[in-house]
XYZ file of C-alpha atoms in Angstrom:
530
model
C 39.407 -66.371 -85.601
C 41.597 -69.537 -84.980
C 41.316 -70.747 -81.517
C 38.311 -69.022 -79.842
C 35.377 -70.488 -78.653
C 32.135 -68.967 -80.633
C 29.928 -67.539 -78.290
C 26.387 -67.450 -79.386
C 24.412 -64.042 -79.482
C 21.401 -64.032 -77.371
C 18.676 -64.686 -80.838
C 20.578 -67.725 -81.718
C 21.102 -68.914 -77.697
C 16.755 -67.531 -78.196
C 15.884 -69.521 -81.048
C 18.076 -72.979 -80.175
C 16.535 -73.327 -76.550
C 12.986 -72.925 -78.491
C 13.442 -75.376 -81.025
C 14.984 -78.034 -78.175
C 11.892 -76.955 -76.647
C 9.630 -78.024 -79.368
C 11.093 -81.678 -79.749
C 11.163 -82.430 -76.341
C 7.539 -81.289 -76.905
C 6.970 -83.602 -79.779
C 8.854 -86.190 -78.155
C 6.417 -85.879 -74.657
C 3.368 -85.353 -76.913
C 4.139 -88.452 -79.315
C 4.806 -90.457 -75.867
C 1.734 -89.405 -73.985
C -0.729 -90.467 -77.048
C 0.641 -93.949 -76.658
C -0.274 -93.564 -73.721
C -3.556 -93.093 -73.810
C -3.936 -95.886 -76.539
C -2.573 -98.596 -74.507
C -4.248 -97.700 -71.765
C -7.620 -97.447 -73.686
C -7.242 -100.832 -75.536
C -7.020 -101.481 -71.801
C -2.820 -103.187 -72.776
C -1.977 -102.704 -68.837
C 1.366 -104.257 -70.193
C 5.308 -104.177 -68.769
C 5.316 -102.479 -72.414
C 2.989 -98.994 -71.080
C 5.327 -99.595 -67.825
C 8.413 -98.591 -69.767
C 6.293 -95.915 -71.229
C 5.312 -94.458 -68.469
C 8.780 -94.622 -66.343
C 9.949 -92.528 -68.901
C 7.761 -89.924 -69.597
C 7.964 -89.456 -65.376
C 11.433 -89.540 -65.845
C 11.017 -86.718 -67.454
C 7.904 -85.672 -65.142
C 7.503 -86.711 -61.845
C 4.590 -85.391 -61.232
C 2.057 -86.243 -64.093
C 0.017 -88.309 -60.831
C -2.608 -90.105 -64.015
C 0.634 -91.714 -64.608
C 1.517 -93.332 -61.240
C -1.855 -94.215 -61.461
C -1.509 -96.227 -64.454
C 1.091 -98.042 -62.826
C 0.124 -98.660 -59.833
C -2.834 -100.482 -61.468
C -0.607 -102.312 -63.471
C 1.363 -103.562 -60.554
C -2.019 -104.664 -58.711
C -2.847 -106.283 -61.559
C 0.924 -108.477 -61.480
C 0.491 -109.378 -57.952
C -3.532 -110.805 -58.007
C -2.251 -112.540 -61.257
C 0.356 -114.346 -59.412
C -0.200 -116.648 -56.256
C 2.373 -115.686 -54.664
C 4.830 -112.966 -54.591
C 7.994 -114.112 -56.945
C 11.101 -113.584 -57.912
C 9.461 -111.174 -61.163
C 7.216 -108.993 -58.576
C 9.574 -108.631 -56.943
C 11.759 -106.779 -59.342
C 9.397 -105.178 -59.684
C 8.520 -103.024 -56.804
C 12.334 -103.129 -56.969
C 12.582 -101.261 -60.177
C 9.894 -98.716 -59.123
C 11.665 -98.421 -56.051
C 14.715 -96.870 -58.327
C 11.656 -94.904 -60.327
C 11.271 -92.879 -57.346
C 14.408 -92.566 -55.971
C 15.696 -91.381 -59.716
C 12.351 -88.702 -59.487
C 13.198 -87.746 -56.161
C 16.474 -86.386 -57.696
C 15.241 -84.266 -59.819
C 12.276 -82.825 -57.574
C 12.896 -84.007 -54.298
C 9.288 -81.834 -53.186
C 7.519 -83.987 -55.824
C 4.200 -85.460 -54.037
C 3.404 -87.806 -56.473
C 7.177 -89.559 -56.295
C 6.815 -90.337 -52.462
C 3.823 -91.216 -52.001
C 4.454 -93.521 -54.863
C 7.099 -94.583 -53.013
C 5.094 -95.132 -49.829
C 2.559 -96.917 -51.780
C 4.977 -99.596 -53.355
C 6.704 -100.135 -49.193
C 2.973 -101.112 -47.817
C 2.167 -102.961 -50.816
C 5.010 -104.947 -50.779
C 5.677 -107.615 -48.497
C 9.187 -107.660 -47.306
C 9.695 -103.731 -47.539
C 13.404 -102.535 -46.198
C 12.620 -100.129 -43.736
C 16.151 -99.248 -42.528
C 16.731 -99.097 -45.574
C 14.465 -95.913 -46.128
C 15.451 -94.538 -43.019
C 18.980 -94.038 -44.823
C 16.998 -92.705 -47.824
C 15.636 -90.095 -45.289
C 18.887 -88.999 -43.945
C 20.553 -88.608 -47.392
C 18.062 -86.294 -48.813
C 17.655 -84.628 -45.351
C 21.671 -83.970 -45.986
C 20.677 -82.247 -49.657
C 17.634 -80.232 -48.180
C 17.360 -80.013 -43.821
C 13.672 -78.512 -44.557
C 12.224 -80.256 -47.124
C 8.861 -81.343 -45.510
C 8.192 -83.273 -48.080
C 11.300 -86.070 -46.428
C 9.899 -84.752 -42.843
C 6.653 -85.954 -43.673
C 8.111 -89.813 -45.393
C 9.814 -89.465 -42.229
C 7.459 -89.999 -39.649
C 4.966 -92.532 -42.367
C 8.942 -94.485 -41.960
C 9.072 -94.001 -38.544
C 5.093 -95.144 -37.872
C 6.201 -98.964 -39.658
C 9.882 -99.408 -37.857
C 9.124 -97.650 -34.738
C 13.084 -96.788 -33.672
C 14.019 -96.149 -30.114
C 12.034 -92.169 -30.014
C 15.297 -90.799 -27.914
C 17.329 -91.762 -31.404
C 14.751 -89.687 -33.374
C 14.876 -87.053 -31.224
C 18.308 -86.877 -31.186
C 18.207 -86.182 -34.915
C 16.315 -83.788 -34.453
C 18.860 -81.349 -32.297
C 21.305 -82.780 -34.878
C 19.587 -81.302 -37.513
C 18.061 -78.129 -35.302
C 21.627 -77.631 -34.493
C 22.654 -77.129 -38.032
C 20.019 -75.131 -38.924
C 17.782 -73.437 -36.341
C 15.241 -72.085 -38.725
C 13.390 -75.038 -39.378
C 9.849 -75.415 -38.875
C 9.598 -79.133 -40.403
C 12.369 -80.505 -37.832
C 10.927 -78.441 -34.759
C 7.181 -79.611 -35.730
C 8.518 -83.379 -35.660
C 10.555 -82.734 -32.019
C 6.784 -81.493 -31.166
C 5.664 -84.940 -32.160
C 8.057 -86.941 -30.285
C 8.522 -84.748 -27.240
C 4.946 -85.803 -25.758
C 5.561 -89.165 -26.178
C 9.581 -89.864 -25.342
C 8.793 -87.184 -21.617
C 5.080 -87.370 -20.975
C 4.278 -85.502 -17.399
C 2.185 -88.667 -15.240
C 1.787 -88.455 -12.498
C 1.251 -84.785 -13.667
C -1.023 -85.297 -15.681
C 0.422 -82.799 -17.839
C 1.840 -83.309 -22.185
C 5.054 -82.761 -21.388
C 8.018 -83.786 -17.333
C 8.526 -80.635 -16.009
C 12.238 -80.956 -16.199
C 12.087 -81.566 -20.160
C 9.379 -78.510 -20.562
C 11.806 -76.307 -18.405
C 15.041 -77.581 -21.527
C 13.250 -77.017 -24.512
C 11.718 -73.528 -23.048
C 15.679 -72.897 -23.035
C 16.840 -74.376 -26.291
C 13.779 -72.658 -28.505
C 14.784 -69.345 -26.436
C 18.849 -69.792 -27.320
C 17.529 -70.132 -31.151
C 14.783 -67.468 -30.883
C 18.030 -65.214 -29.946
C 20.201 -66.703 -32.423
C 18.485 -64.679 -35.111
C 15.140 -62.897 -33.916
C 13.455 -62.000 -36.973
C 13.317 -65.876 -37.530
C 9.896 -67.324 -37.240
C 9.966 -71.055 -36.645
C 11.900 -70.720 -33.482
C 8.894 -68.149 -32.229
C 5.819 -70.617 -33.612
C 7.874 -73.518 -31.428
C 8.068 -71.866 -28.315
C 3.923 -70.864 -28.491
C 3.780 -74.609 -29.071
C 5.230 -74.928 -25.594
C 3.592 -72.545 -23.903
C 0.252 -73.946 -25.204
C 1.926 -77.255 -23.648
C -0.810 -77.917 -20.241
C -2.845 -80.135 -18.761
C -6.497 -79.131 -20.377
C -9.784 -81.015 -19.203
C -13.540 -81.142 -20.884
C -15.600 -79.446 -17.892
C -18.854 -78.330 -17.423
C -19.148 -74.450 -17.517
C -22.515 -73.649 -16.922
C -26.883 -75.597 -17.155
C -29.677 -72.994 -18.096
C -33.566 -74.545 -17.236
C -36.267 -72.704 -18.652
C -40.206 -72.884 -19.419
C -39.356 -73.409 -23.079
C -36.032 -75.240 -22.708
C -32.961 -76.842 -21.497
C -29.396 -76.453 -22.000
C -25.755 -76.971 -21.215
C -22.142 -76.148 -21.874
C -18.683 -76.840 -22.433
C -15.395 -75.782 -22.638
C -14.872 -77.868 -25.218
C -16.581 -78.759 -28.071
C -18.385 -82.851 -27.105
C -20.021 -85.184 -28.368
C -23.677 -86.539 -27.533
C -22.367 -90.101 -26.620
C -19.897 -87.638 -24.398
C -23.143 -85.666 -23.187
C -25.322 -89.037 -22.133
C -22.457 -90.276 -20.676
C -21.059 -88.463 -18.009
C -24.150 -85.408 -17.719
C -27.849 -86.071 -15.455
C -29.956 -83.513 -14.914
C -32.610 -84.235 -11.538
C -35.765 -82.230 -10.309
C -36.336 -82.612 -7.071
C -34.017 -85.567 -6.698
C -34.823 -87.214 -9.587
C -33.586 -87.609 -12.733
C -34.871 -86.198 -15.637
C -35.352 -89.011 -19.042
C -34.776 -86.728 -22.589
C -32.718 -86.470 -25.442
C -29.842 -84.273 -26.204
C -29.564 -82.413 -29.150
C -26.885 -80.633 -31.093
C -27.415 -76.556 -30.905
C -24.712 -75.685 -33.331
C -25.587 -78.998 -35.424
C -22.119 -80.491 -34.833
C -21.749 -83.534 -34.249
C -19.557 -81.663 -31.546
C -20.047 -79.090 -29.893
C -20.456 -76.639 -26.762
C -23.986 -76.258 -25.781
C -25.958 -78.984 -25.741
C -30.231 -78.655 -25.607
C -31.784 -81.103 -23.496
C -35.627 -81.759 -24.887
C -37.640 -83.472 -22.510
C -41.435 -83.588 -20.883
C -40.916 -81.833 -17.590
C -42.949 -78.344 -16.156
C -40.065 -76.473 -15.146
C -41.603 -74.064 -12.382
C -41.078 -72.174 -9.357
C -39.181 -73.156 -6.124
C -38.201 -76.100 -7.675
C -34.846 -78.510 -6.656
C -32.768 -78.603 -9.879
C -28.837 -80.051 -9.865
C -26.956 -81.303 -12.920
C -24.094 -83.976 -12.287
C -21.608 -83.886 -14.134
C -19.073 -87.315 -14.086
C -15.613 -85.783 -14.847
C -12.711 -86.935 -15.405
C -11.290 -89.908 -13.138
C -14.580 -91.067 -11.649
C -14.763 -87.254 -10.291
C -18.235 -86.041 -9.601
C -19.928 -82.454 -9.952
C -22.623 -81.429 -8.607
C -24.269 -77.824 -10.186
C -27.251 -76.198 -8.097
C -29.018 -74.589 -10.457
C -30.720 -71.462 -8.442
C -33.651 -69.623 -9.809
C -33.348 -66.554 -11.545
C -36.587 -64.646 -12.759
C -38.053 -67.507 -15.117
C -34.345 -69.019 -15.551
C -31.791 -72.041 -13.089
C -28.751 -70.863 -13.534
C -26.406 -73.457 -12.587
C -22.385 -71.545 -13.095
C -19.116 -73.758 -12.756
C -16.042 -71.912 -11.474
C -14.352 -71.173 -14.492
C -10.814 -70.416 -14.888
C -8.762 -68.807 -17.677
C -5.411 -69.204 -16.187
C -2.470 -70.892 -17.714
C -1.429 -73.884 -14.973
C 2.233 -74.071 -14.830
C 3.969 -75.942 -12.287
C 6.781 -73.313 -10.708
C 9.714 -74.949 -12.256
C 8.112 -73.914 -15.573
C 7.160 -70.541 -14.485
C 10.738 -69.493 -13.289
C 11.667 -70.557 -17.058
C 9.567 -68.272 -17.891
C 9.989 -65.713 -15.854
C 13.433 -65.916 -17.139
C 12.676 -65.853 -20.463
C 10.246 -62.814 -20.218
C 13.569 -61.345 -18.634
C 15.313 -61.916 -22.116
C 13.002 -60.603 -23.959
C 12.613 -57.084 -22.277
C 16.713 -57.293 -22.664
C 16.070 -58.193 -25.738
C 13.805 -55.482 -26.708
C 16.077 -52.480 -25.266
C 18.495 -53.250 -28.030
C 15.200 -54.127 -30.702
C 12.719 -52.413 -29.686
C 10.444 -52.401 -32.988
C 10.992 -56.820 -33.176
C 7.692 -57.493 -33.645
C 8.513 -61.304 -32.337
C 9.618 -60.023 -29.405
C 6.924 -58.536 -28.640
C 4.729 -61.017 -30.075
C 6.320 -63.239 -27.519
C 6.538 -60.691 -24.466
C 2.990 -60.641 -24.211
C 2.318 -64.837 -24.353
C 4.901 -64.982 -21.779
C 3.572 -61.929 -19.988
C -0.248 -64.340 -20.502
C 0.931 -67.673 -19.202
C 2.934 -66.285 -16.287
C 0.313 -63.768 -14.757
C -2.675 -62.797 -17.124
C -4.618 -60.870 -14.505
C -1.651 -59.294 -13.227
C -0.977 -58.460 -16.509
C -3.645 -57.664 -18.388
C -3.000 -53.539 -19.058
C 0.764 -53.614 -20.315
C -0.773 -56.807 -22.524
C -3.176 -54.716 -24.272
C -1.033 -51.857 -24.595
C 1.590 -54.430 -26.414
C -1.176 -55.483 -28.971
C -2.109 -52.156 -29.772
C 1.579 -51.399 -30.304
C 2.266 -53.934 -32.369
C -1.623 -53.183 -34.086
C 0.462 -49.926 -35.268
C 4.111 -51.664 -36.402
C 2.940 -54.472 -37.773
C -0.728 -53.136 -39.760
C -0.800 -56.670 -41.858
C -1.594 -58.884 -38.872
C -3.979 -55.573 -36.737
C -6.559 -57.862 -37.268
C -4.755 -61.200 -35.688
C -3.912 -58.443 -32.435
C -7.395 -57.642 -32.305
C -8.714 -60.521 -31.869
C -5.949 -61.280 -29.163
C -7.372 -58.469 -27.607
C -10.269 -59.543 -27.765
C -10.722 -62.912 -26.300
C -7.840 -62.334 -23.360
C -10.008 -59.059 -22.642
C -13.407 -61.613 -22.688
C -11.552 -64.248 -20.713
C -10.815 -61.464 -18.065
C -14.119 -60.242 -17.632
C -15.538 -64.088 -18.038
C -14.136 -64.582 -14.636
C -16.087 -61.176 -13.365
C -19.478 -61.547 -14.293
C -18.987 -65.796 -13.541
C -18.102 -64.423 -9.378
C -20.670 -61.921 -10.491
C -23.428 -63.518 -11.131
C -24.061 -60.991 -13.321
C -27.219 -62.258 -15.603
C -26.125 -60.441 -18.633
C -23.860 -60.004 -21.630
C -22.160 -56.793 -21.608
C -18.692 -55.366 -23.084
C -17.373 -53.760 -19.917
C -14.109 -52.809 -21.743
C -13.080 -49.314 -23.557
C -11.493 -51.965 -26.422
C -14.129 -52.897 -29.057
C -14.645 -56.294 -30.286
C -13.534 -58.533 -33.663
C -15.103 -61.552 -33.012
C -17.185 -63.376 -30.190
C -14.929 -65.930 -28.582
C -16.604 -67.896 -25.316
C -20.030 -67.033 -27.061
C -20.728 -70.383 -25.107
C -20.373 -69.623 -21.523
C -22.840 -66.403 -21.722
C -25.206 -69.308 -23.676
C -28.139 -68.542 -19.951
C -28.639 -64.885 -21.271
C -32.238 -63.291 -21.469
C -30.245 -59.842 -22.421
C -27.000 -59.551 -24.656
C -25.514 -56.538 -25.252
C -22.984 -55.887 -28.047
C -23.956 -52.098 -28.799
C -20.887 -50.253 -30.361
C -18.671 -52.878 -31.490
C -16.451 -54.042 -35.003
C -18.325 -57.009 -35.114
C -18.823 -57.827 -38.929
C -21.862 -60.603 -40.221
C -18.988 -63.298 -40.271
C -20.216 -63.957 -36.321
C -23.446 -64.364 -36.936
C -23.301 -67.992 -36.897
C -21.756 -68.423 -33.495
C -24.683 -66.233 -32.254
C -26.562 -70.052 -32.101
C -25.305 -70.902 -29.095
C -27.786 -67.764 -26.997
C -30.686 -69.788 -27.140
C -32.146 -67.983 -24.239
C -31.373 -64.639 -25.228
C -34.665 -62.243 -25.688
C -33.306 -59.430 -26.375
C -30.502 -59.200 -28.723
C -28.830 -55.866 -29.480
C -26.193 -55.578 -31.804
C -26.659 -51.982 -32.507
C -23.936 -49.808 -34.541
C -21.519 -53.043 -35.647
C -20.378 -53.930 -39.559
C -23.107 -55.772 -40.535
C -23.599 -56.626 -44.510
C -25.674 -59.684 -44.226
C -27.783 -61.026 -42.361
C -27.323 -64.560 -43.889
C -26.203 -66.871 -41.665
C -28.047 -65.487 -38.143
C -29.501 -68.356 -36.285
C -32.780 -69.656 -35.370
C -33.313 -67.812 -32.075
C -36.441 -67.841 -29.143
C -36.069 -63.377 -29.267
C -38.300 -60.783 -28.859
C -36.017 -57.859 -30.091
C -33.745 -57.514 -32.653
C -31.879 -54.073 -32.102
C -29.810 -53.711 -36.169
C -29.873 -50.176 -35.890
C -26.709 -48.162 -36.722
C -25.343 -51.225 -39.831
C -24.962 -49.012 -42.432
C -24.134 -51.287 -44.687
C -27.396 -53.772 -44.254
C -29.279 -53.447 -46.980
C -32.684 -52.583 -46.384
C -34.931 -55.223 -48.770
C -32.759 -57.837 -46.885
C -34.142 -56.584 -43.486
C -37.527 -56.612 -44.454
C -37.254 -59.522 -45.854
C -36.075 -60.733 -42.739
C -38.671 -59.233 -40.935
C -41.696 -61.233 -42.569
C -39.659 -64.280 -41.482
C -39.046 -63.756 -38.015
C -41.678 -63.037 -35.589
C -39.462 -60.553 -33.415
C -39.513 -56.825 -33.458
C -36.574 -55.906 -35.261
C -35.188 -52.695 -35.022
C -33.693 -50.487 -37.859
């Protein structure tokens, strides 16, 4: 009828779109073929720039075309002795092209990278314009991590006031707390803007407290949003950490030292000195785990280790603080242990703030008892305030989370293992235990801090939930003679390290292949029980 707009049927619309698609595909293929032909003939000229530009305006993510454009621009740059107006115009055109492409796809890795390349290649980049561009795109989408990454690049070049950038993250977070990128960027600025230089902590106390309060407000605004909880987790980990020597072990066969953090060979050589009867021993440090940075290092020397020797290790800590560890003879070993503690050390003002946040979490749980993020944060707050005092409560909450959040049950199990091992380790070192045996009820699923037990000759990991993925970590047990992995969940022995064992117990690992075990027995000269 006259006066009415004709509405296409579904089939007509589908056919029309298919026809348009085929026409675009035909044009695209023709353009790409022409580009490949010119590329093959090495005709790297302005015409090729125009061809690639037309294709990229339709699809900015063909990285090969951006590579071709960079190659052409490099040729022009080499042909011109100085950066003349023609080259400046080409750079400006390239920036306009990337900006157009970013309007099509603001998350185009290729377009952002090309823009970065142009600005670092040309001699007169306008960083203020780039910062304004970041502001513009973050107004469109304040959570676009590509723009935040590019902003960090721009800031690294023009170096504006850190305070201004910090305030900018505050502005964006007040607009929308659910912004992982803004929280992450804020964390990078915070440690540079407000370090605690006197106490050696990453963040000055007042600002640490302020950030904790801010993130608490964000988390309680929307308890189901994860971004603020993750930032709070980072804040809880922002404590002073130092590398320290934890245990030295000297036997007639081998000498090892273990550190709380992985260290390099150069670090060990500069900081660690073995003395026998007050005479410094020469030798070579070898990596236990075969990496550049290792927790355990083996000291190869030619000294004969007998009874009744005076053995000690000198360790030069930071700030010229020298630690002397006396090694006491225990059977055939000389063992020297440092005082250890896994309790995070916060200032009193920060501890008070953590206690307030713990009270807030407990209040929130009365209203939303099943909120997993509040439950998990409660465990971290308890652990940070006093890990030993609240240990049982922490374990109970983590067990509850394993039931309520089955998808992440393995993660909660690993936390139970890690925090339980840390508590046991402090007792074992204090009581000068000589063997490793799990003394708590919960079965372990991993082997955190195993290097602290590198001195043990007897390691009993009977009846746990260990799988074959932990086998490679056993390499730190350089003095172990008797190792029990009985009643675990091993499925293969691939990755088992070379150890000077006398006995290995593999009973009860039902999924181990008998043939593989037999081959393993033939390859090793110690008693394998299976």
